[in-house]
XYZ file of C-alpha atoms in Angstrom:
212
model
C 21.714 8.074 -20.800
C 18.281 7.348 -19.403
C 14.936 8.265 -20.867
C 11.393 8.039 -19.609
C 7.839 7.853 -20.833
C 4.541 8.749 -19.214
C 2.434 6.555 -21.507
C 0.790 3.292 -20.497
C 3.010 0.249 -20.332
C 2.196 -3.457 -20.356
C 4.201 -5.547 -17.904
C 4.181 -9.326 -18.319
C 4.276 -11.277 -15.046
C 4.067 -15.017 -15.475
C 1.364 -15.528 -18.097
C -0.553 -12.411 -17.098
C -0.279 -8.994 -18.736
C -0.827 -6.082 -16.351
C -1.344 -2.630 -17.855
C -0.039 0.202 -15.723
C 0.229 3.958 -16.075
C 3.054 6.192 -14.961
C 6.593 7.282 -15.678
C 9.062 4.497 -16.395
C 12.803 5.065 -16.513
C 14.617 2.917 -19.032
C 17.893 2.848 -17.059
C 17.467 2.981 -13.300
C 20.813 1.848 -11.903
C 20.550 1.306 -8.152
C 16.870 2.266 -8.025
C 13.813 0.164 -7.330
C 12.539 -1.512 -10.528
C 9.625 0.338 -12.124
C 7.227 -2.564 -11.555
C 7.896 -2.529 -7.796
C 7.540 1.255 -7.631
C 4.314 1.064 -9.626
C 2.817 -1.561 -7.298
C 3.660 0.419 -4.165
C 2.370 3.680 -5.607
C -0.917 2.020 -6.599
C -1.183 0.543 -3.095
C -0.745 3.993 -1.554
C -3.454 5.514 -3.739
C -5.892 2.591 -3.361
C -5.699 2.380 0.423
C -5.745 6.028 1.452
C -2.026 6.543 1.890
C -2.225 10.150 3.121
C -4.401 8.944 6.011
C -2.192 6.025 7.085
C -0.988 6.065 10.665
C 2.622 5.945 9.465
C 3.587 6.832 5.898
C 7.094 8.292 6.262
C 8.800 8.950 2.918
C 6.069 7.351 0.803
C 5.740 8.922 -2.646
C 8.977 10.824 -2.024
C 11.940 9.581 -3.993
C 12.711 5.945 -4.668
C 11.049 3.300 -2.391
C 14.310 1.568 -1.532
C 16.806 4.423 -1.419
C 14.330 6.721 0.373
C 13.346 3.998 2.875
C 9.572 4.099 2.558
C 7.965 3.093 5.852
C 7.247 -0.642 6.081
C 9.172 -1.517 2.922
C 12.349 -3.598 3.133
C 14.589 -4.055 0.121
C 17.339 -6.460 -0.841
C 20.857 -5.674 0.330
C 21.787 -4.090 -2.992
C 18.632 -1.978 -2.819
C 17.331 -3.208 -6.143
C 14.135 -5.086 -5.205
C 11.359 -4.945 -2.618
C 11.618 -8.137 -0.557
C 9.205 -7.462 2.320
C 6.196 -5.262 3.168
C 4.969 -4.880 6.745
C 2.121 -2.368 7.064
C -0.053 -4.010 9.697
C -2.064 -1.902 12.151
C -1.369 1.134 10.013
C -4.821 2.418 9.105
C -4.946 1.228 5.505
C -8.499 1.369 4.089
C -9.758 0.715 0.602
C -8.879 -2.236 -1.609
C -5.795 -3.936 -2.979
C -4.970 -2.991 -6.582
C -4.215 -5.726 -9.107
C -0.747 -4.223 -9.484
C 0.262 -5.985 -6.249
C 1.049 -8.911 -8.509
C 4.033 -6.955 -9.829
C 5.934 -7.467 -6.556
C 7.451 -10.723 -7.754
C 10.689 -10.267 -5.785
C 8.918 -10.458 -2.397
C 10.513 -13.253 -0.386
C 9.855 -12.622 3.312
C 6.758 -11.111 4.964
C 3.636 -9.682 3.351
C 1.857 -8.318 6.432
C -1.285 -6.174 6.515
C -2.851 -7.536 9.695
C -5.252 -5.288 11.586
C -5.940 -2.802 8.802
C -9.341 -2.139 7.190
C -8.750 -3.255 3.624
C -11.919 -4.463 1.912
C -13.159 -5.936 -1.341
C -11.995 -9.149 -2.941
C -8.428 -10.408 -3.188
C -6.795 -9.814 -6.569
C -6.051 -13.063 -8.392
C -2.644 -11.547 -9.156
C -1.497 -12.426 -5.627
C -0.833 -15.844 -7.088
C 2.097 -14.315 -8.985
C 4.076 -13.769 -5.764
C 5.675 -17.175 -6.175
C 8.963 -16.272 -4.435
C 7.257 -15.331 -1.154
C 8.458 -18.012 1.256
C 7.825 -16.846 4.833
C 4.427 -15.302 5.592
C 1.257 -13.918 4.000
C -0.873 -12.229 6.672
C -4.178 -10.445 6.064
C -5.687 -11.142 9.493
C -8.520 -8.942 10.740
C -9.408 -6.836 7.738
C -12.735 -6.498 5.885
C -12.233 -8.692 2.832
C -15.232 -10.218 1.067
C -15.844 -12.519 -1.869
C -14.472 -15.947 -2.612
C -10.909 -17.109 -2.143
C -9.096 -17.061 -5.510
C -7.750 -20.459 -6.517
C -4.698 -18.563 -7.803
C -3.526 -18.173 -4.194
C -2.111 -21.660 -4.671
C 0.743 -19.867 -6.441
C 2.032 -18.997 -2.957
C 3.240 -22.586 -2.607
C 6.718 -21.512 -1.466
C 5.318 -20.241 1.858
C 6.777 -22.078 4.834
C 5.613 -20.278 7.991
C 2.062 -18.995 7.826
C -0.872 -18.101 5.619
C -3.419 -16.075 7.616
C -6.755 -14.929 6.192
C -8.718 -15.258 9.430
C -11.225 -12.723 10.785
C -12.507 -11.430 7.484
C -15.765 -12.050 5.576
C -14.700 -14.423 2.830
C -17.502 -16.530 1.343
C -17.784 -19.642 -0.796
C -15.766 -22.829 -0.509
C -12.081 -23.412 0.139
C -10.309 -23.903 -3.212
C -8.949 -27.417 -3.622
C -5.799 -25.929 -5.163
C -4.686 -24.645 -1.755
C -3.866 -28.231 -0.881
C -0.724 -27.733 -2.938
C 0.841 -25.429 -0.319
C 2.750 -28.378 1.081
C 5.607 -26.443 2.728
C 3.230 -24.489 4.955
C 3.178 -24.931 8.752
C 0.247 -22.673 9.742
C -2.987 -22.074 7.825
C -5.692 -19.860 9.396
C -9.117 -19.308 7.810
C -11.210 -19.133 10.959
C -13.901 -16.511 11.546
C -15.029 -16.036 7.956
C -18.255 -16.949 6.157
C -16.975 -19.981 4.272
C -19.145 -22.979 3.425
C -18.571 -26.592 2.456
C -16.063 -29.093 3.748
C -12.305 -29.294 3.932
C -10.879 -30.353 0.546
C -9.404 -33.845 0.552
C -6.285 -32.326 -1.008
C -5.482 -30.856 2.391
C -4.265 -34.303 3.334
C -1.075 -33.358 1.495
C -0.283 -30.645 4.061
C 1.849 -32.961 6.155
C 3.949 -30.189 7.742
C 0.832 -28.627 9.205
C 0.507 -30.813 12.289
C -0.940 -28.290 14.765
C -2.111 -25.102 13.105
C -4.926 -25.670 10.653
C -7.686 -23.416 12.018
C -10.975 -23.342 10.112
C -13.538 -22.927 12.883
C -16.278 -20.265 13.090
C -17.312 -20.454 9.457
């Protein structure tokens, strides 16, 4: 028999405690885990979900079983493994709860939206993401969090180009040694390329840092 609570709940992800609000079912057989549902719901609220170009089924039923637009789940429907919401009219900022999506393994794609503000450090908790992280052509500002080095499983591309990031490139990003493409061009970054980038031996053609 399942039960639920509408009080605040602390979810531990890695070494970080994230406090979230909402209804949490204790036994959700076959449904999306509460932490994934929480992250997606916070994303919808924080980026103007009702005004998205395409938002079919969002906030209606379970994210996986109700097939929320742009969300792909594992074959057993128990975890969110991919989010593709590029060119979809998202505006606002990313909530810290995005760090709850620890089962993401494929694409995290928000290219061509209008998301602004700084990047949550909690993105560094998406350690299983191993294909692509794409935030091209948005309106992000602030410095690049060193915690992004937690995305070290990425193999295809890491795109943060055409935003307004400032400050220097974190040396920790030199630990993303499986990565083939790294784009930071057309930002407002300063300083040189960290010597640690010499470890990125798989990146033979696609390290783009110009127009900073």
